[in-house]
Short mmCIF file of C-alpha atoms (C1' of nucleotides) in Angstrom, two decimals:
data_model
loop_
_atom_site.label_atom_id
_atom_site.label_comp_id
_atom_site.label_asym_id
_atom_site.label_seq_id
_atom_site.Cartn_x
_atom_site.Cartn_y
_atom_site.Cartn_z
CA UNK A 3 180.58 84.76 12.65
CA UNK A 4 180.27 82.04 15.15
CA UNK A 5 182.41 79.21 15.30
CA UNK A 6 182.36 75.47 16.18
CA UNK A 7 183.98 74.32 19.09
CA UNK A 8 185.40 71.90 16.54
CA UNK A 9 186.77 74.77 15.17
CA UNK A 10 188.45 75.55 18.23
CA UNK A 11 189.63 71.91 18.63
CA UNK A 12 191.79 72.45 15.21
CA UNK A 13 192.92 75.93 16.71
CA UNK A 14 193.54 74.13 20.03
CA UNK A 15 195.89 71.80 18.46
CA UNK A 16 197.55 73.58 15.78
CA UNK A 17 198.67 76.30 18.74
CA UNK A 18 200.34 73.50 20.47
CA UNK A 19 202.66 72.94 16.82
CA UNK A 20 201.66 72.84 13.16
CA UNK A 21 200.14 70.03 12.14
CA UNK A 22 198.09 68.62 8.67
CA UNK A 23 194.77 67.88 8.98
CA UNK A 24 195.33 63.60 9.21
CA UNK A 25 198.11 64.48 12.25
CA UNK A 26 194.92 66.65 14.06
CA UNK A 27 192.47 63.75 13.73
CA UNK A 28 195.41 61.65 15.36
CA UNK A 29 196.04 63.34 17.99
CA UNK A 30 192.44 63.94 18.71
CA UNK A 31 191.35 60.06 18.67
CA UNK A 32 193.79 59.21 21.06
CA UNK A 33 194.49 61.81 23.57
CA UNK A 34 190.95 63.74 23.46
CA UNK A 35 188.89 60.49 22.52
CA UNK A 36 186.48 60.28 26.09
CA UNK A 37 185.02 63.83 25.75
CA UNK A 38 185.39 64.48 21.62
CA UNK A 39 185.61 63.31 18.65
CA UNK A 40 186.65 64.59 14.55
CA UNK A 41 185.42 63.29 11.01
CA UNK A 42 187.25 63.63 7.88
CA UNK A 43 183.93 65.61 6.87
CA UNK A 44 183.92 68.04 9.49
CA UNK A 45 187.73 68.41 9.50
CA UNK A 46 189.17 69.53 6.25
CA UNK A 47 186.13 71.98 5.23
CA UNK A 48 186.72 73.37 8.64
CA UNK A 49 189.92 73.72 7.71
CA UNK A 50 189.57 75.22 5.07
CA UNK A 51 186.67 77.91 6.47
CA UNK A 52 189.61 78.31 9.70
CA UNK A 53 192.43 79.33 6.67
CA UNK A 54 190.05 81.40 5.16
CA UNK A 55 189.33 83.61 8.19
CA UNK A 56 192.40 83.90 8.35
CA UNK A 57 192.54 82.42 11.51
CA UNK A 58 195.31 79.51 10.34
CA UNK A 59 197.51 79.30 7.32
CA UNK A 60 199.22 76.75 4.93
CA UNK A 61 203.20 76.66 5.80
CA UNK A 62 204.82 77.21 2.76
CA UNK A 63 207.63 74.32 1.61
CA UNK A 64 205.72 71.16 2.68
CA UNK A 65 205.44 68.61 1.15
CA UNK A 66 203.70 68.31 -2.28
CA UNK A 67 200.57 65.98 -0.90
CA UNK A 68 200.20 67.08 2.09
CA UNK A 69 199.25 70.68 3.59
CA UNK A 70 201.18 71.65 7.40
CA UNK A 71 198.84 74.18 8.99
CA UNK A 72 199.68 76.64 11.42
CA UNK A 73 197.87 78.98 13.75
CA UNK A 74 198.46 82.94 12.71
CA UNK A 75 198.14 85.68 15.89
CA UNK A 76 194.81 86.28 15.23
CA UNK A 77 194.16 82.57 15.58
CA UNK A 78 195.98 82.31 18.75
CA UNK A 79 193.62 85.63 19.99
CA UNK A 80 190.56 83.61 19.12
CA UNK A 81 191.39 80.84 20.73
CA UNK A 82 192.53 82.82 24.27
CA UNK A 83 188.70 85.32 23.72
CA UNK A 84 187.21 81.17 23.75
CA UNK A 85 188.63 79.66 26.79
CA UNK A 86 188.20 83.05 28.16
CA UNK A 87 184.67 83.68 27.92
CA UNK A 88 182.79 83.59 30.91
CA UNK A 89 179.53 82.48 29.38
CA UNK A 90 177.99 79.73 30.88
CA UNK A 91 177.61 76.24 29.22
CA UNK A 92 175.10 73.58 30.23
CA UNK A 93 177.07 70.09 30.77
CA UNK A 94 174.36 66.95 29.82
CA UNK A 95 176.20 63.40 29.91
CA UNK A 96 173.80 62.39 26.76
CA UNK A 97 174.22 58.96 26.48
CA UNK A 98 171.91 56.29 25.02
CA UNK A 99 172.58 53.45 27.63
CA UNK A 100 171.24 55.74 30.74
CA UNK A 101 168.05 56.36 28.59
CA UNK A 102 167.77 52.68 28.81
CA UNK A 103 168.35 52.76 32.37
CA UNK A 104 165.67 55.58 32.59
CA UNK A 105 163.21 53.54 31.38
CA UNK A 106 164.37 50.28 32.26
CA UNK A 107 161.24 49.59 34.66
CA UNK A 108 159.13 49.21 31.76
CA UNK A 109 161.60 45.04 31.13
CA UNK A 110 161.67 42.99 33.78
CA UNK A 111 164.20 42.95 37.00
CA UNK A 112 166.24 40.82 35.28
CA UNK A 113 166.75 42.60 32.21
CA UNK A 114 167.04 45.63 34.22
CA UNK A 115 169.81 43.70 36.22
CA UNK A 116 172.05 42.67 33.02
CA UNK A 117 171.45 46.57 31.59
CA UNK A 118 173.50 47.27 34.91
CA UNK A 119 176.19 44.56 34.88
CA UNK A 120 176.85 46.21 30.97
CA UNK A 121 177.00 49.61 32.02
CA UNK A 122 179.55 48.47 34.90
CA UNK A 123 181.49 46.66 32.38
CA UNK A 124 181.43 48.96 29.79
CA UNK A 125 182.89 52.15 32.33
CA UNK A 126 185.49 49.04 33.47
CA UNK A 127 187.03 48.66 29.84
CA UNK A 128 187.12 52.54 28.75
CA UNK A 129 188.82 53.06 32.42
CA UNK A 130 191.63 50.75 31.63
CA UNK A 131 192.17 51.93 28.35
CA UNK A 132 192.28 55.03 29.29
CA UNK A 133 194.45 54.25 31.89
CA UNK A 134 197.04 52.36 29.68
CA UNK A 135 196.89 55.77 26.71
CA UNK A 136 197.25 57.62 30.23
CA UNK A 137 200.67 55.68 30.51
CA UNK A 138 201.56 56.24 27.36
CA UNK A 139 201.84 60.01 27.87
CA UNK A 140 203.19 59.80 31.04
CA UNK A 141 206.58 58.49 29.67
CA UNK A 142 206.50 61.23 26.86
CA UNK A 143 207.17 64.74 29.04
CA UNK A 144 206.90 66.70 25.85
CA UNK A 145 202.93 66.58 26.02
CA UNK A 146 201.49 69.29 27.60
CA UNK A 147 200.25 69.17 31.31
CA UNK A 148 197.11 69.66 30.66
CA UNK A 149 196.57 66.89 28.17
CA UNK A 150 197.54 64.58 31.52
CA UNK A 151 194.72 65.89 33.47
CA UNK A 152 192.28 65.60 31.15
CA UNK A 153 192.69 62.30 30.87
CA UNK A 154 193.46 61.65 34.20
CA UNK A 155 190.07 62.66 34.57
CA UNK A 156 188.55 60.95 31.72
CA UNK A 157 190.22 57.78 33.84
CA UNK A 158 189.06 58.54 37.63
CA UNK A 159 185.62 59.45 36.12
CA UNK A 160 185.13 56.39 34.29
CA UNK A 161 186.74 54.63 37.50
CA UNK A 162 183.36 56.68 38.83
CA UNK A 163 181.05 55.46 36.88
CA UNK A 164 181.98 51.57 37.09
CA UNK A 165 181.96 51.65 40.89
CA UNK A 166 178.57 53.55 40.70
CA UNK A 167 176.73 50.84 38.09
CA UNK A 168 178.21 47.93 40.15
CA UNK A 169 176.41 49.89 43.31
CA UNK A 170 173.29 49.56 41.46
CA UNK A 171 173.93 46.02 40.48
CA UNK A 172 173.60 45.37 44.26
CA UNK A 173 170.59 47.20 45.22
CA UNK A 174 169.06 45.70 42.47
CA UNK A 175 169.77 42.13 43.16
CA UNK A 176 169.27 42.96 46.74
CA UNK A 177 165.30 43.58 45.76
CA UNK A 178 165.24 40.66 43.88
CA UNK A 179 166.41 38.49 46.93
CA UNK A 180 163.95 39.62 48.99
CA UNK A 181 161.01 39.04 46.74
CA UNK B 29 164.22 51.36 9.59
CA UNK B 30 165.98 52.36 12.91
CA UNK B 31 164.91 54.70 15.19
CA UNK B 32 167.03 57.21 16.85
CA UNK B 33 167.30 57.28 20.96
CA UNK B 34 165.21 59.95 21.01
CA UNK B 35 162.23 57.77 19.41
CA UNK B 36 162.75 55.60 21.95
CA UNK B 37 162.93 57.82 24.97
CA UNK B 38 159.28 58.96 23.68
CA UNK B 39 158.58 55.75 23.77
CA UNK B 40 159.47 54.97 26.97
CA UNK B 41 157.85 57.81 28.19
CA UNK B 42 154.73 56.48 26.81
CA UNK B 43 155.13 53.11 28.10
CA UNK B 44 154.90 54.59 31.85
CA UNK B 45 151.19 56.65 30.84
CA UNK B 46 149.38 58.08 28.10
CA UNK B 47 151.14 61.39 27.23
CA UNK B 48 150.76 64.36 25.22
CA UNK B 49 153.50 65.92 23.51
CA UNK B 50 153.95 68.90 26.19
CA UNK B 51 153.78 66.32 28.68
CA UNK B 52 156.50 64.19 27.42
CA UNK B 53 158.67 67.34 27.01
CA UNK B 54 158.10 68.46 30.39
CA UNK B 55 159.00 64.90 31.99
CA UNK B 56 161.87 65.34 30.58
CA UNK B 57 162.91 68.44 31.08
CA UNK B 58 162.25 67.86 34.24
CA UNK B 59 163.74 64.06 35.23
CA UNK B 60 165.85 63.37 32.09
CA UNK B 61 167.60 66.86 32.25
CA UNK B 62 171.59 66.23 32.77
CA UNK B 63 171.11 63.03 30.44
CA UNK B 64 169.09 64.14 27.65
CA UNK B 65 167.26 66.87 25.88
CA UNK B 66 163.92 66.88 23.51
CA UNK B 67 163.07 70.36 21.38
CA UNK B 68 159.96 70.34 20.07
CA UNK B 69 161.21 70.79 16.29
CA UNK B 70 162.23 67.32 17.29
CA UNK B 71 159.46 65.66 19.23
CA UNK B 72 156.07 66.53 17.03
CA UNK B 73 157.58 65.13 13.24
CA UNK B 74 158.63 61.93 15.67
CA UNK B 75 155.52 61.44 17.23
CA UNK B 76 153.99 61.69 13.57
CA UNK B 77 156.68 59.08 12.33
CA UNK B 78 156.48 56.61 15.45
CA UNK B 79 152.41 57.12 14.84
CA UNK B 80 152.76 55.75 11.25
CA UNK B 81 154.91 53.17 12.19
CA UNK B 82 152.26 51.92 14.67
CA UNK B 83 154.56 51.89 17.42
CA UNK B 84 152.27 54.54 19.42
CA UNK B 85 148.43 55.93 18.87
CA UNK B 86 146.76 58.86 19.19
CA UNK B 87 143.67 58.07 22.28
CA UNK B 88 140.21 58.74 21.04
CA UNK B 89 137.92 61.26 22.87
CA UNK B 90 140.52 63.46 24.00
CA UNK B 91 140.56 67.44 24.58
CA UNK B 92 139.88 69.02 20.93
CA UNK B 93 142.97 70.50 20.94
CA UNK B 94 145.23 68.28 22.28
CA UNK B 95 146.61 64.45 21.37
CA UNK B 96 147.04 62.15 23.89
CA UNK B 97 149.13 59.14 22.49
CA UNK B 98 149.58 56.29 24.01
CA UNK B 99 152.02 52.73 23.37
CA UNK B 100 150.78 49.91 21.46
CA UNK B 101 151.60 46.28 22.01
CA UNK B 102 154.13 46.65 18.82
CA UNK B 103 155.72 49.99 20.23
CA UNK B 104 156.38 48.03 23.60
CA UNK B 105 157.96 45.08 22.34
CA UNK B 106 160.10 47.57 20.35
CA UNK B 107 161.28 49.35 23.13
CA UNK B 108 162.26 46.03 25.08
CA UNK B 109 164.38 44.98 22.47
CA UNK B 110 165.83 48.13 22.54
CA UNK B 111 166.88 48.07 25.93
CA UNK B 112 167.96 44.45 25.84
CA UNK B 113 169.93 45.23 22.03
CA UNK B 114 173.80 44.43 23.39
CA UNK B 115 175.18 45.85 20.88
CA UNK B 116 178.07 47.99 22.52
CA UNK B 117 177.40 52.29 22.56
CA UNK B 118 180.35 54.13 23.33
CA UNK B 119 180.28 56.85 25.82
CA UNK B 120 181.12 59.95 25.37
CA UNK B 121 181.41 63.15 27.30
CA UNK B 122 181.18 66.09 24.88
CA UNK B 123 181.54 69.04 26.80
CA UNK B 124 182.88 72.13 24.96
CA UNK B 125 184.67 73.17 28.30
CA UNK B 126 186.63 69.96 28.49
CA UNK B 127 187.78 71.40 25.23
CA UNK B 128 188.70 74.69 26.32
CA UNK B 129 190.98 72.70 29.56
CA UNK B 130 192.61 70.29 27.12
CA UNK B 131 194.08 73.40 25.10
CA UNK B 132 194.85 76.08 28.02
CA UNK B 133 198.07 75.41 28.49
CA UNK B 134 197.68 77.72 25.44
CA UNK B 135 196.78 80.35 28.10
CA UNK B 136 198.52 81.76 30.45
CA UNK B 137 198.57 80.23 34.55
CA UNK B 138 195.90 82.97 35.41
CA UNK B 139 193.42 82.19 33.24
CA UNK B 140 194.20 78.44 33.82
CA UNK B 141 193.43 78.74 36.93
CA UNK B 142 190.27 81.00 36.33
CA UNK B 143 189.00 77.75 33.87
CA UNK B 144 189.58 75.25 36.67
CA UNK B 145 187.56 77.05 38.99
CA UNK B 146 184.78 78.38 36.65
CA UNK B 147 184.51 74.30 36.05
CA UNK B 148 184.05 73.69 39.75
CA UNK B 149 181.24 75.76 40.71
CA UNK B 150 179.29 74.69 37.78
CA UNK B 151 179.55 71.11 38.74
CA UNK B 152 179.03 72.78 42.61
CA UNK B 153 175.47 74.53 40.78
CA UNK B 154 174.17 71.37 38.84
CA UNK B 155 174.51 69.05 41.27
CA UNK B 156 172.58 71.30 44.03
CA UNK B 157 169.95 71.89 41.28
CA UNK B 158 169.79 68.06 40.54
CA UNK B 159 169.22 67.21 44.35
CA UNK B 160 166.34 69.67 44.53
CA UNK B 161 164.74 67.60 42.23
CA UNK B 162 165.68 64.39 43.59
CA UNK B 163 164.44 65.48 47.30
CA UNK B 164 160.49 66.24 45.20
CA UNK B 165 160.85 62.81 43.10
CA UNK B 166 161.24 60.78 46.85
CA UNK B 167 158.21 62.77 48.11
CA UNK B 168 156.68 61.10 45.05
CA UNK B 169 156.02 57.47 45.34
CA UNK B 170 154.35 56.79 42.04
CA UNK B 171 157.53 58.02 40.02
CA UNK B 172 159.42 54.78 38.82
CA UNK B 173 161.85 53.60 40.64
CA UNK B 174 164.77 53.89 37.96
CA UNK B 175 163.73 57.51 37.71
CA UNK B 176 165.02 58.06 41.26
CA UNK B 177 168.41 55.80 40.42
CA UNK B 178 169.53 57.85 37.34
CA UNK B 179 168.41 61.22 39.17
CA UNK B 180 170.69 60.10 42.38
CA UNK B 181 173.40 59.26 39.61
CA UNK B 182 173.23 62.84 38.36
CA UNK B 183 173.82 64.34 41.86
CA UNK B 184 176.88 62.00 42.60
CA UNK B 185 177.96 62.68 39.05
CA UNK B 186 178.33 66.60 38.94
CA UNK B 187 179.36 66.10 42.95
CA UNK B 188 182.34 63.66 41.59
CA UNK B 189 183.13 66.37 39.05
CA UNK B 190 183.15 69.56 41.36
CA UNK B 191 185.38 67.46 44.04
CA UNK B 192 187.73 67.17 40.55
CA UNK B 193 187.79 70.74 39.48
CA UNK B 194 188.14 71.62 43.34
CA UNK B 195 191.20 69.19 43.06
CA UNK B 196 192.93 70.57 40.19
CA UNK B 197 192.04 73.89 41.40
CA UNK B 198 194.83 73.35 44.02
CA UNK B 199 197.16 71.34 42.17
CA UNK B 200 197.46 74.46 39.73
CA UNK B 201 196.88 76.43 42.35
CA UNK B 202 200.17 75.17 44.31
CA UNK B 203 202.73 74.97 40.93
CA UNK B 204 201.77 78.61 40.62
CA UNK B 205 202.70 79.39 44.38
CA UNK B 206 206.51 77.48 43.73
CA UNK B 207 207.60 79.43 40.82
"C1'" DT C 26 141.84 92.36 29.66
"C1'" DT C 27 146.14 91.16 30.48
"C1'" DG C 28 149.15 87.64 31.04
"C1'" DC C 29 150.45 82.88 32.03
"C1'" DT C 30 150.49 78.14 31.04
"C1'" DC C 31 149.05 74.62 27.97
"C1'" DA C 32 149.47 73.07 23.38
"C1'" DT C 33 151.04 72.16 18.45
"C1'" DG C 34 153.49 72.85 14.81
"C1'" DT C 35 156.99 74.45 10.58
"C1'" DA C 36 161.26 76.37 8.17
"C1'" DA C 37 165.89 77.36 8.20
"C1'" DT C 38 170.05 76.21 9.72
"C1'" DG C 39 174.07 73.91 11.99
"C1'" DC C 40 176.73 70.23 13.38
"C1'" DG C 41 178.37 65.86 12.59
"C1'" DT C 42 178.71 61.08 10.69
"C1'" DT C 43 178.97 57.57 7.04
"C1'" DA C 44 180.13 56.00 2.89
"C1'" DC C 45 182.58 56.70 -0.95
"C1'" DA C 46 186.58 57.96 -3.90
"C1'" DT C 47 191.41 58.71 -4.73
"C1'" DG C 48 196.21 58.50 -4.51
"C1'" DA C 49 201.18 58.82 -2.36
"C1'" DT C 50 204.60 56.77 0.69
"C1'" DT C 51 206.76 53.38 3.37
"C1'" DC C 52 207.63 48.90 5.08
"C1'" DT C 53 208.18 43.88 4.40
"C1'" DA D 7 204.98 43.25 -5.40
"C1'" DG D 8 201.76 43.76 -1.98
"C1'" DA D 9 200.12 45.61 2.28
"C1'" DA D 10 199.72 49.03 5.60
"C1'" DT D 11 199.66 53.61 6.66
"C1'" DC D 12 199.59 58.37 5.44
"C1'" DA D 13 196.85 61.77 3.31
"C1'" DT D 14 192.84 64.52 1.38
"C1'" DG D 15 188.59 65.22 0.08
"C1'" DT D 16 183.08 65.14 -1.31
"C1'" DA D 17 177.97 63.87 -1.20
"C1'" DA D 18 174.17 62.31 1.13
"C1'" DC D 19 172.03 61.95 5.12
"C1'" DG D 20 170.51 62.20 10.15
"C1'" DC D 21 169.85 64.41 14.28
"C1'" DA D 22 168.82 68.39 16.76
"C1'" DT D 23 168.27 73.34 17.72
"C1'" DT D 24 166.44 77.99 16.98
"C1'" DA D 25 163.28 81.06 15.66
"C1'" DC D 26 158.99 81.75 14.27
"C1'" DA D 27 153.85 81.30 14.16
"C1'" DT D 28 149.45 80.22 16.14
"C1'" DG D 29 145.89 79.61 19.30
"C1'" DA D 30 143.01 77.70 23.50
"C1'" DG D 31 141.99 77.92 28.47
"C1'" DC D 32 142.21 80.03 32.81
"C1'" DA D 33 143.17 83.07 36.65
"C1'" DA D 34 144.14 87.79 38.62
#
DNA sequence: TTGCTCATGTAATGCGTTACATGATTCT
DNA sequence: AGAATCATGTAACGCATTACATGAGCAA
């Protein structure tokens, strides 16, 4: 009985504090938002699946609308067997825009030039947004360490990525000038 | 009636040459590797459905056994408008690992630490893979030029990421050393 | 003749999103 | 009173993988 790494998202964050299933999906948007996201429609049957594995439970006393979940010991073992295991896991950066890029010698250079000035921009923008959330957290000492690195790295990667299209953008224009 | 990337990374494919099926897989397998993916529960139904839509053809006189399909005028102008579309496409970088270090503070220094460096040498491993290819794409000539481009951003990629992990590595590395 | 690569496909299943539906609570 | 936010859920659908099934062509 397999489960998501979704599944292990929830665990992830309810062993960090209880939390109800709306309070997850928060906390997930904004602090874990460059490598994952959460849908209403994945998240409360997998909650649900989660209690009844006995992996998390209800707390008893909330209140009446609204359901505070927390992780039981055998939860917390799951989750420590996961970020354990030693098996290896392919990385692929799937993204839609570099299939573009891939294939970007069937439009012309010019095309092929704006493709790269968007791709620059676009790694500009989620840098400095990521920069200003990483801010945020910065000032709040309560959040774990390891929620800072991750998106200190979601920050110096997109930092990457924007230096690396506007590289292109030259080389490209480069060829153009010389034609 | 929108297609999904993956119609239009076929198409692409088929914009460079007349493929078959295999063919297409293997290019991609092959080139498109640490960007993208194609199974071929996925491929044949969408060669059938880009077929009907008259975006590609099958050639006539090919091997018996075999289809060899090829773009049509309809399927290219498709695909340019594709790559042109500026609508904005978030990125993402799902990686079930990132997962596992945004949660193991859950776990204890050790293990931390283990992650970290687990993280690096995969990073170390792709991007030595991902240069192997690069070094037979340059021997190459007739291979597109963009090919080349996103290949070379693959190796800088994973190299960027290992020089990370390596990074944290020691940062954890040196809180453990204080206490 | 054994095994490898080329070649094409289907069925079951899993993961995830989108759109929809509903209602309580809190702030202005 | 009205709006925003908090809060929970389902149904339909899309994308993709895995496992399975089949068979031709070719080289050792």
């Amino acid at each position: 009985m397999g489960l998501s790494d979704t599944a292990y998202l929830i665990l992830g964050a309810l062993a960090e504090r209880p939390r109800s299933g709306y309070d997850i999906k928060r906390v997930v948007d904004v602090a874990a938002r460059h490598f994952w996201t959460v849908s209403y429609g994945q998240l409360y049957p997998e909650l649900r699946r989660l209690s009844e594995a006995g992996l998390i439970e209800a707390e008893p006393g909330g209140p009446r609308h609204r359901t505070v979940w927390r992780i039981t010991p055998a939860g917390r073992e799951a989750l420590e067997a996961w970020v354990n295991d030693p098996t290896e896991h392919p990385v692929e950066l799937r993204d839609g825009m570099l299939v573009r890029l891939f294939f970007s010698d069937a439009v012309g250079p010019t095309a092929r030039l704006e493709l790269a000035r968007r791709l620059a921009a676009r790694h500009r923008a989620k840098r400095d947004q990521l920069a200003g959330v990483c801010q945020q957290l910065a000032a709040d000492p309560s959040r774990p360490r390891m929620h800072r690195e991750v998106l200190r790295l979601g920050v110096e990667f997109h930092d990457f990525l924007a230096r690396w299209y506007e590289g292109l953008t030259a080389r490209l224009d480069e060829k153009e000038e010389t034609r």
